[in-house]
mmCIF file of C-alpha atoms and ligand atoms in Angstrom:
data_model
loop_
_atom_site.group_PDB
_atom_site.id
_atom_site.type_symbol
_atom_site.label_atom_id
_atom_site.label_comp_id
_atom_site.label_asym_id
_atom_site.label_seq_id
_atom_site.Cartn_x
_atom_site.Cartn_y
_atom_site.Cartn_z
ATOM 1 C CA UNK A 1 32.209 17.506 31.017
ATOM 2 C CA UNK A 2 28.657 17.432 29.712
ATOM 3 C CA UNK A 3 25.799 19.002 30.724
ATOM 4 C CA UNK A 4 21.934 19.487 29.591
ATOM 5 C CA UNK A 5 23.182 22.270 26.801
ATOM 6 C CA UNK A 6 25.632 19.958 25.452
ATOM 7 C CA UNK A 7 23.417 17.465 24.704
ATOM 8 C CA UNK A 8 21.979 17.069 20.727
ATOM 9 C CA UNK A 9 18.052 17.083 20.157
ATOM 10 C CA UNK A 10 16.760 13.470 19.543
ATOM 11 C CA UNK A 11 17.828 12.783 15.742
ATOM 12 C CA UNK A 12 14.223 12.719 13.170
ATOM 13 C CA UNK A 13 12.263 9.648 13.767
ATOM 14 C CA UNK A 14 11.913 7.281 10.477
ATOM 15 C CA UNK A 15 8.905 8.072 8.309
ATOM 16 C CA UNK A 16 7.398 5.402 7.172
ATOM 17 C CA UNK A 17 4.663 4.953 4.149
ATOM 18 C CA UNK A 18 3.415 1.485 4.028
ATOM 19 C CA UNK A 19 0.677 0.601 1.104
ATOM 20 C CA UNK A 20 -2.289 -2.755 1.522
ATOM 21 C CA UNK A 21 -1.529 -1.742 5.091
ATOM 22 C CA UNK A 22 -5.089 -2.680 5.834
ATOM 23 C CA UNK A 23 -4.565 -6.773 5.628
ATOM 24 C CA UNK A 24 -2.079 -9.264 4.713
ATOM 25 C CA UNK A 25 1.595 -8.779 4.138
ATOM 26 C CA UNK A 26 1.265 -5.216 4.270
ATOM 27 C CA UNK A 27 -0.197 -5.154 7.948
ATOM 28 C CA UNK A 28 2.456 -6.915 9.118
ATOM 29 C CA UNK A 29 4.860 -4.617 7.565
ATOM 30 C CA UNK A 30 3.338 -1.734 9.164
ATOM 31 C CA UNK A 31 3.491 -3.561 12.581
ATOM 32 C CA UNK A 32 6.933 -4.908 11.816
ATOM 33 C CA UNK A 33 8.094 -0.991 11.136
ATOM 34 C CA UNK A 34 5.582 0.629 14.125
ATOM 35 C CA UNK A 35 7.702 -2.396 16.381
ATOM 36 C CA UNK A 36 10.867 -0.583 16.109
ATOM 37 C CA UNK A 37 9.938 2.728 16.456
ATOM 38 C CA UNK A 38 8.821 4.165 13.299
ATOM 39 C CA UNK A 39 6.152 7.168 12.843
ATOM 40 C CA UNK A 40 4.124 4.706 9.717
ATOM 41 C CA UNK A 41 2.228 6.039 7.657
ATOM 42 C CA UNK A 42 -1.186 3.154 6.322
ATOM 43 C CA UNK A 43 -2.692 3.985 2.299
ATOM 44 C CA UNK A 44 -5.169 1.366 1.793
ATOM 45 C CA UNK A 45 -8.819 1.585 -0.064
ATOM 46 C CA UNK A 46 -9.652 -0.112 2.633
ATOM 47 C CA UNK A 47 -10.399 2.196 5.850
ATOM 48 C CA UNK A 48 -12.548 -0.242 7.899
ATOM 49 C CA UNK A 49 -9.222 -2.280 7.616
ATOM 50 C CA UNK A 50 -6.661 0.415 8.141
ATOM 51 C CA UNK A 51 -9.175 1.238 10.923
ATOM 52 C CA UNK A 52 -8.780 -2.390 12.488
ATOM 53 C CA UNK A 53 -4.934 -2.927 12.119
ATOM 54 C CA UNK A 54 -3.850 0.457 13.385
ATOM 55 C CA UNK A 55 -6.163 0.287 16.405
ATOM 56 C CA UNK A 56 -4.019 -2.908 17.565
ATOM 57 C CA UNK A 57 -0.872 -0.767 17.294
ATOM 58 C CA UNK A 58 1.656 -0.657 20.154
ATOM 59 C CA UNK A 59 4.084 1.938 18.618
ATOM 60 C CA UNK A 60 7.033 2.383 20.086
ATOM 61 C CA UNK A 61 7.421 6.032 21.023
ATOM 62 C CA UNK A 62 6.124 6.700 16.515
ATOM 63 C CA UNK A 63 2.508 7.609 15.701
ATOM 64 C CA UNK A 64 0.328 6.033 13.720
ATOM 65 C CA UNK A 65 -1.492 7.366 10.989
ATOM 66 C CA UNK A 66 -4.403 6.174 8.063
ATOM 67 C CA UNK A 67 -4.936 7.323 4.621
ATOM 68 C CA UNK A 68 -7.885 6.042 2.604
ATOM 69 C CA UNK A 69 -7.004 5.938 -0.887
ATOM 70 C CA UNK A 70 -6.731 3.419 -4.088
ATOM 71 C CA UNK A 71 -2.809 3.867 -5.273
ATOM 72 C CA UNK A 72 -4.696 4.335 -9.038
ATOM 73 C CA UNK A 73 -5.802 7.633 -7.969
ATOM 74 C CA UNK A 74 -2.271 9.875 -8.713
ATOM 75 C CA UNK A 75 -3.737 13.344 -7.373
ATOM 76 C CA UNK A 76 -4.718 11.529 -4.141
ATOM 77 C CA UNK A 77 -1.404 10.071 -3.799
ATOM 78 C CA UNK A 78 -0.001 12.795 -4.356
ATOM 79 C CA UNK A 79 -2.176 14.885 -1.458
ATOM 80 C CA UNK A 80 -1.201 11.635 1.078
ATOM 81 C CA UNK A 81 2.812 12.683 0.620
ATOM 82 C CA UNK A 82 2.954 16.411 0.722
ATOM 83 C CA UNK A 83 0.521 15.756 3.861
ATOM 84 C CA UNK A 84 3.027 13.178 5.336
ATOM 85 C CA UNK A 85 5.809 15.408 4.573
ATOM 86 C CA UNK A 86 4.926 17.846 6.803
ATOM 87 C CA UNK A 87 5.627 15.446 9.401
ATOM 88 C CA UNK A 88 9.375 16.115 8.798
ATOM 89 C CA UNK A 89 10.053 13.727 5.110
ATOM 90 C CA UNK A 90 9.486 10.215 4.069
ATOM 91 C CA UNK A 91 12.655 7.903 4.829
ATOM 92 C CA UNK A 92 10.979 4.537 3.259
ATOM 93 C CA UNK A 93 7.733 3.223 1.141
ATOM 94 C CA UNK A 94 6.802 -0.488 1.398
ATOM 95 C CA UNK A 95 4.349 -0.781 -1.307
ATOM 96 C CA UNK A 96 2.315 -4.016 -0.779
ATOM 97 C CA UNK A 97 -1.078 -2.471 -2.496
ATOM 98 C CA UNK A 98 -1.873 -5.434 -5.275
ATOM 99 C CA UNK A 99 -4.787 -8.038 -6.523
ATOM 100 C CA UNK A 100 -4.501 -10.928 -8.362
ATOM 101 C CA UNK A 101 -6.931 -12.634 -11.038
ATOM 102 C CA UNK A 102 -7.011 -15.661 -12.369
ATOM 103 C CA UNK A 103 -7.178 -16.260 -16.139
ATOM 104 C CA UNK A 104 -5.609 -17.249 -19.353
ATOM 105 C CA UNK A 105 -5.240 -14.404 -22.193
ATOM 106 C CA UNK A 106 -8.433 -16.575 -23.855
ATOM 107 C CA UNK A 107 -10.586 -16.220 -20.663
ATOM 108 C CA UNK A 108 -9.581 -12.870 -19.261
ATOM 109 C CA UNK A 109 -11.744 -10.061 -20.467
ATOM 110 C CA UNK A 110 -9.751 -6.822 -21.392
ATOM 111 C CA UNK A 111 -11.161 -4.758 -18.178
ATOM 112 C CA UNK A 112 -10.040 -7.829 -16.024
ATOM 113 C CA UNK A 113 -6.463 -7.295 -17.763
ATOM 114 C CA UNK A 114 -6.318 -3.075 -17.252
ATOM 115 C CA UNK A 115 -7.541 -3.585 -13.582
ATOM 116 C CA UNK A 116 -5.042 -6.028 -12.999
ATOM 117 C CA UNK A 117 -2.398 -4.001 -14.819
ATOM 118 C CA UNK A 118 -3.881 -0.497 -13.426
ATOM 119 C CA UNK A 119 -3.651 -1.414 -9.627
ATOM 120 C CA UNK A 120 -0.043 -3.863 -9.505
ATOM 121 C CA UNK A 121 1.985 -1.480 -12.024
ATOM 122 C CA UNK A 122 0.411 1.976 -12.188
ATOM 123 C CA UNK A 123 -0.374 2.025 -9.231
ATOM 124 C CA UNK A 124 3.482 1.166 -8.597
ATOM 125 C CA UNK A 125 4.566 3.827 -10.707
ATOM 126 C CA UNK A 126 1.834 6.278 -9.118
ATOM 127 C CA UNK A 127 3.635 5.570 -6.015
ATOM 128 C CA UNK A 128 7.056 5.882 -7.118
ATOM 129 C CA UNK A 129 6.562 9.110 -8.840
ATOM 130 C CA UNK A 130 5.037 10.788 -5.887
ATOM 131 C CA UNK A 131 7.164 9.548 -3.351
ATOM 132 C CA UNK A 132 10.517 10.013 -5.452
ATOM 133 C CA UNK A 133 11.252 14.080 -4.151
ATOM 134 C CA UNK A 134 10.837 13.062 -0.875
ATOM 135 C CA UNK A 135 12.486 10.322 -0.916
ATOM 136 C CA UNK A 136 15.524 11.740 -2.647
ATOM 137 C CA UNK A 137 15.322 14.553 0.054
ATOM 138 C CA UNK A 138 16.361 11.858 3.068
ATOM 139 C CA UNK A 139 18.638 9.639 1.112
ATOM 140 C CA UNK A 140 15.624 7.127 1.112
ATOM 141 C CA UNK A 141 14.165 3.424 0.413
ATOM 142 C CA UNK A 142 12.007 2.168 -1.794
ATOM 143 C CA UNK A 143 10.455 -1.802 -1.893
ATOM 144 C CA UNK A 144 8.130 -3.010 -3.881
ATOM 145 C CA UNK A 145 6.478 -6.434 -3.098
ATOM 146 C CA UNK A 146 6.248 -8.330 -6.885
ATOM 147 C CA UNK A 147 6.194 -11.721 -6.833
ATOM 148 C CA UNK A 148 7.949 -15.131 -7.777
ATOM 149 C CA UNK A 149 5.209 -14.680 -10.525
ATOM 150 C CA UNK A 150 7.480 -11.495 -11.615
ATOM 151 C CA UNK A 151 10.215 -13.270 -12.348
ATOM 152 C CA UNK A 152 8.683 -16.744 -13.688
ATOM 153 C CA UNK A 153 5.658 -17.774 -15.798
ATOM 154 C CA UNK A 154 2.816 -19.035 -14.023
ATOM 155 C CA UNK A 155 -0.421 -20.668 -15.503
ATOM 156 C CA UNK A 156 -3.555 -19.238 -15.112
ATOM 157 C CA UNK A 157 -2.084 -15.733 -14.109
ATOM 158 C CA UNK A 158 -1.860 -14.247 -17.469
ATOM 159 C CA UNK A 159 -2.476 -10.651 -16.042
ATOM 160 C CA UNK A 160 -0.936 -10.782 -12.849
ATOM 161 C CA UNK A 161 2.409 -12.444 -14.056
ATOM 162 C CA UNK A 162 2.665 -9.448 -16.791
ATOM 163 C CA UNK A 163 1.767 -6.802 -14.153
ATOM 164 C CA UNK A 164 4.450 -8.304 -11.522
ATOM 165 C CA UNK A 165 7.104 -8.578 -14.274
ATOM 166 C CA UNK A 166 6.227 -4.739 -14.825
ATOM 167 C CA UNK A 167 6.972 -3.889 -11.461
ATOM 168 C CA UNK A 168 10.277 -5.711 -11.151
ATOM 169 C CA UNK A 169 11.516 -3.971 -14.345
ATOM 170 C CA UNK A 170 10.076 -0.587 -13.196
ATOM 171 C CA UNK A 171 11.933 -0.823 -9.637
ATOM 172 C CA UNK A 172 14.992 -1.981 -11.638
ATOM 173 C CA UNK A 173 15.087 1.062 -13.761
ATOM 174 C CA UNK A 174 14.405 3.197 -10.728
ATOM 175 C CA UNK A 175 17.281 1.797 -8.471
ATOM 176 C CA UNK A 176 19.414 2.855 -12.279
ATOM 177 C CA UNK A 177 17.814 6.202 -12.294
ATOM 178 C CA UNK A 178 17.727 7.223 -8.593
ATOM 179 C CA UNK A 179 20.977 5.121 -7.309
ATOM 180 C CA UNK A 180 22.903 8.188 -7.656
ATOM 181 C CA UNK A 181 20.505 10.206 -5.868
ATOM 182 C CA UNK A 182 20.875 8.086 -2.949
ATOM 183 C CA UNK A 183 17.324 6.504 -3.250
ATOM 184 C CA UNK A 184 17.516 2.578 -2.713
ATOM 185 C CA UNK A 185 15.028 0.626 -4.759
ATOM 186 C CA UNK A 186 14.456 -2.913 -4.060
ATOM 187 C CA UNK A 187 11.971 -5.358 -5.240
ATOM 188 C CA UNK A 188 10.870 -9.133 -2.846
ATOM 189 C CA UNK A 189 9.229 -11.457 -4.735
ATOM 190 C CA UNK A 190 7.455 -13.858 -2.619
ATOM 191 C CA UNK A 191 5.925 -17.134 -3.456
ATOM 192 C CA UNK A 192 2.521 -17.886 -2.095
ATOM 193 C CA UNK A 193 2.256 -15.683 1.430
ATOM 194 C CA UNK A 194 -0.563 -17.309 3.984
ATOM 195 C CA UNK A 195 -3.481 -13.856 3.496
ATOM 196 C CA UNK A 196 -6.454 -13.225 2.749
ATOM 197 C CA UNK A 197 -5.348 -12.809 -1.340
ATOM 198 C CA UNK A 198 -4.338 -16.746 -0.847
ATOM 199 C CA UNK A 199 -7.576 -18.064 0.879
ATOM 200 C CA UNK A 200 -9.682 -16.324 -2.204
ATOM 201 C CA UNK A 201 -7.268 -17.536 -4.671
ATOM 202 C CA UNK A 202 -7.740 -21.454 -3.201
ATOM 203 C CA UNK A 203 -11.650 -20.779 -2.364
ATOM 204 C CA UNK A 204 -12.634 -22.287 -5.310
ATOM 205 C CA UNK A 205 -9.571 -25.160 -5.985
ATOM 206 C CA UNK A 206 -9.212 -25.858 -2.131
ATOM 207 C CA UNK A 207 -6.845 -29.485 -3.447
ATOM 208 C CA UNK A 208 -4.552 -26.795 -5.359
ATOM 209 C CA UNK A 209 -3.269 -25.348 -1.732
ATOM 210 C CA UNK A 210 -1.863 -28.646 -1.301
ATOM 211 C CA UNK A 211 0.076 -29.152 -4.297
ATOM 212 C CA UNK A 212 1.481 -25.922 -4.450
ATOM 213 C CA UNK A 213 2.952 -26.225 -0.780
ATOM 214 C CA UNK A 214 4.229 -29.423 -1.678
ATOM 215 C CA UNK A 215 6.323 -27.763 -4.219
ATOM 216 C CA UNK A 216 8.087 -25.905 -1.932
ATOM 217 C CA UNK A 217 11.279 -27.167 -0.500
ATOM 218 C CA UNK A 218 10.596 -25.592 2.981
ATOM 219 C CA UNK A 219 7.775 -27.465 3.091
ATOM 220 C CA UNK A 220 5.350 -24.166 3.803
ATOM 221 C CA UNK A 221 3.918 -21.589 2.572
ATOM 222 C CA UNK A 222 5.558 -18.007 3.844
ATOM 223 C CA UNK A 223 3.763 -16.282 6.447
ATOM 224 C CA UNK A 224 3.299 -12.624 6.668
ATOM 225 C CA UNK A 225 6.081 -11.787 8.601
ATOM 226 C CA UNK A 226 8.480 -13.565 6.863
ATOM 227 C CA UNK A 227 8.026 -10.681 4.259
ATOM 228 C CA UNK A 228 7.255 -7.710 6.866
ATOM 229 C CA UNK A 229 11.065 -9.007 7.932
ATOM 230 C CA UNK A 230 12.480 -8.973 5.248
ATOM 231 C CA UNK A 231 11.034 -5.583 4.064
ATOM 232 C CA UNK A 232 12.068 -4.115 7.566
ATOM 233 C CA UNK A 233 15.791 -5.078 6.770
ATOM 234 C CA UNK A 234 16.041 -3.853 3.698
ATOM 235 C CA UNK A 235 14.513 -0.212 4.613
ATOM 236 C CA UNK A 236 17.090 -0.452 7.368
ATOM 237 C CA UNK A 237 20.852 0.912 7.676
ATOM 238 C CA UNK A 238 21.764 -2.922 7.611
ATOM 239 C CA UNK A 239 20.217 -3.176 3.940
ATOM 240 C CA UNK A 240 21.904 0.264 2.619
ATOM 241 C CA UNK A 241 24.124 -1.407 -0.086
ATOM 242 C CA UNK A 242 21.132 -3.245 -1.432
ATOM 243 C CA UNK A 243 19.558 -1.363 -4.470
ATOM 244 C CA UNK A 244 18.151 -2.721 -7.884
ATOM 245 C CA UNK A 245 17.906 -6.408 -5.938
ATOM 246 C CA UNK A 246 15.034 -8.699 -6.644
ATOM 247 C CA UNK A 247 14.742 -10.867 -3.942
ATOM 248 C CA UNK A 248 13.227 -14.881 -4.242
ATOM 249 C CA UNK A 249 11.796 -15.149 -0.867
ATOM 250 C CA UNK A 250 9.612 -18.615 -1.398
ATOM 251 C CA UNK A 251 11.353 -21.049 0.361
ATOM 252 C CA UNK A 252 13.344 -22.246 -2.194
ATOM 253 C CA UNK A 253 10.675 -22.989 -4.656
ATOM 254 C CA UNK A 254 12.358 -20.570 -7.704
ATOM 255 C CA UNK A 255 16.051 -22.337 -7.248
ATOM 256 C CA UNK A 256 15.176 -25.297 -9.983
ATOM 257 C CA UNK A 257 13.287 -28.520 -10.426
ATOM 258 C CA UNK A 258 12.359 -29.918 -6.924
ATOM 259 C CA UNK A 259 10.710 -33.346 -6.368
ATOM 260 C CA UNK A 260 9.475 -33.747 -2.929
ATOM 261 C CA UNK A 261 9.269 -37.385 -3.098
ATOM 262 C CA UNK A 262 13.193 -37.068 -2.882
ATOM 263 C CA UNK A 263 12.565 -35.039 0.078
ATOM 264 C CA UNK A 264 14.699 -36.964 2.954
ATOM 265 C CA UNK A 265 12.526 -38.219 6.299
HETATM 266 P P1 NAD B 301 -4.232 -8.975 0.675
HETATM 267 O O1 NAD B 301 -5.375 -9.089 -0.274
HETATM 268 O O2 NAD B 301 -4.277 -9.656 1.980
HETATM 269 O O3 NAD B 301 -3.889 -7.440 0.912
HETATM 270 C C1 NAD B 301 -3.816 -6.549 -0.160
HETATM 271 C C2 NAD B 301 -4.215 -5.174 0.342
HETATM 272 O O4 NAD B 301 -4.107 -4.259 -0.762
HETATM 273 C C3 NAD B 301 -5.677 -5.115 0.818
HETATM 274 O O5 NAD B 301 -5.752 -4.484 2.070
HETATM 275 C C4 NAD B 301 -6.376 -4.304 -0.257
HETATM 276 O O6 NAD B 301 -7.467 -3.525 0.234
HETATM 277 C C5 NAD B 301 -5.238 -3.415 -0.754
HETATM 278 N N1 NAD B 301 -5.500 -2.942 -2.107
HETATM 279 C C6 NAD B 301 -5.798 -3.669 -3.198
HETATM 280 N N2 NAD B 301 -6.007 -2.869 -4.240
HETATM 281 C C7 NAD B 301 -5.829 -1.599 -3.799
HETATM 282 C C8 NAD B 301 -5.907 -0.341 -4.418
HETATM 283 N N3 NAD B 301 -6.235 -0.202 -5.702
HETATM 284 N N4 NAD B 301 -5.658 0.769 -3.681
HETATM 285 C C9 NAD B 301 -5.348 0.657 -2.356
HETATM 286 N N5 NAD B 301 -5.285 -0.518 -1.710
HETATM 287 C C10 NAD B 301 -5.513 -1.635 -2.436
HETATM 288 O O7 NAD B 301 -2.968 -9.471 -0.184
HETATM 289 P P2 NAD B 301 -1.468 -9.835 0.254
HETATM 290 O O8 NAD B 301 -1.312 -11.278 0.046
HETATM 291 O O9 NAD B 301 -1.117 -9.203 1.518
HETATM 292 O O10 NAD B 301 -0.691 -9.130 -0.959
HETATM 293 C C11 NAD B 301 0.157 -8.008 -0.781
HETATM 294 C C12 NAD B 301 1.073 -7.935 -2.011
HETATM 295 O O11 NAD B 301 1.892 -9.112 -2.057
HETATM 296 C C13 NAD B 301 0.319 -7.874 -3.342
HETATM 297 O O12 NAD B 301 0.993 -6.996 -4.224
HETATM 298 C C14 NAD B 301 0.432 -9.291 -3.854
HETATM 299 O O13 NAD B 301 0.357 -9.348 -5.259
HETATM 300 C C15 NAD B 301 1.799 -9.686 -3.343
HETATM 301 N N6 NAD B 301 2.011 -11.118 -3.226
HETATM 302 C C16 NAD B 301 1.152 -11.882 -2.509
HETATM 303 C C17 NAD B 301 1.394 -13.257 -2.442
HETATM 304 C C18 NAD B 301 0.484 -14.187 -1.671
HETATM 305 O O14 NAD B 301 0.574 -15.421 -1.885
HETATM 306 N N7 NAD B 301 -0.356 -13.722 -0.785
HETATM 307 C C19 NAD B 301 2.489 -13.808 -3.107
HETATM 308 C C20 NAD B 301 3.343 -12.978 -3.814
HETATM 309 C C21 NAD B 301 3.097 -11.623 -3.860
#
């Protein structure tokens, strides 16, 4: 028979560290995560932002918490986690933190190529490193959003196609290296997402947007939350055989040649 004194304290709730928490894909991670109970943790540069996502936050039981900080700043990084570890650990880091340039190696000037470089795979690294004890402490999860553009060429992204290929061989590595530790380290490469990063992209080349979604067999671009999803599953127990994966999600558009005039209807 069972009474109050039998009963176990409620289990630790998830700790969650989400990064470019302040727009885009990595604001509707943090919502995705805050959704199903998570405490979630926000790192952006960005505070007005982080300021303006969290305040629409309906958490389920978690808190919600900001940090103000660019991920190519290691000793602030480093500050954010032994702060959010006193919170009880870190179970999971979405890292969505990232810019993108466009330029050929002849047009991109070398401080274009180190800030593109600096922010997508240091900062990556930055991340990793300062997230790794904790993260080995609660049998953890790790995702990193590349890109399709980390796994394939693509013209006019000179910089940001090297820096996302860097990330998917860094996360690779680290699923080798902290596997056995019981740290799961994923990477999702989307194609083009509907943010802010893809309305500046187009500004200039609105006719581009077009194509591009043409060339998708889906027939649209992804949307936010296809990749908060996504993330959310694989940071769950439902994604805890998953480790060193690198993950198309672009409707299709990295599986091979597509011509949608042979699209039926
Ligand atoms: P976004 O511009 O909407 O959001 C990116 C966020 O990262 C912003 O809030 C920005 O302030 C933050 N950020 C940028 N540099 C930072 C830094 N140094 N320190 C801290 N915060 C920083 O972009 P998004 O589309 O949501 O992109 C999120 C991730 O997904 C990026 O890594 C991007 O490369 C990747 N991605 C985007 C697309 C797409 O089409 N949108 C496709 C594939 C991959």
């Amino acid at each position: 028979m069972s009474n109050g004194l039998d009963m176990k304290p409620p289990g630790p709730r998830e700790n969650a560290v989400v990064t470019g928490a302040a727009s885009g894909i990595g604001a509707a991670v943090a919502r995705r995560l805050w959704q199903r109970g998570a405490n979630v943790f926000m790192i952006d540069r960005d505070v007005d932002g982080l300021r303006s996502v969290s305040s629409n936050a309906d958490a389920h039981g978690g808190m919600v918490g900001i940090f103000q900080a660019d991920v190519t700043d290691g000793e602030k990084i480093e500050g954010i986690f032994a702060e959010i570890s006193r919170h009880g650990g870190v179970d999971s880091v979405v890292h969505c933190a990232g810019v993108a340039r466009i330029g050929t190696v002849a047009e991109m000037d070398e401080a274009t190529f180190d800030f593109v470089l600096n922010v997508n795979l240091k900062g990556t690294f930055l991340l990793a490193k300062h997230a790794m004890p904790f993260l080995v402490n609660r049998k953890g999860s790790f995702t990193a959003i590349a890109s399709d553009a980390g796994t394939q060429g693509a013209s006019g992204y000179a910089a940001y196609c090297a820096s996302k290929h860097g990330v998917v061989g860094l996360i690779r590595s680290m699923a080798l290296d902290h596997g056995p530790q019981g740290v799961r380290c994923n990477t999702i490469c989307p194609g083009f997402v509907q943010t802010p990063m893809l309305d500046q992209l187009f500004a200039d080349n609105p006719s581009d947007r077009a194509y591009y979604e043409k060339t998708v067999p889906l027939g649209r671009f992804a949307r936010p939350e296809d990749v908060a999803e996504l993330a959310a599953f694989i940071s769950s127990p439902a994604g805890a055989y998953l480790n060193g994966a690198v993950i198309a999600l672009d409707g299709g558009s990295t599986a091979g040649y597509f011509s949608s005039a042979a699209t039926p209807g």
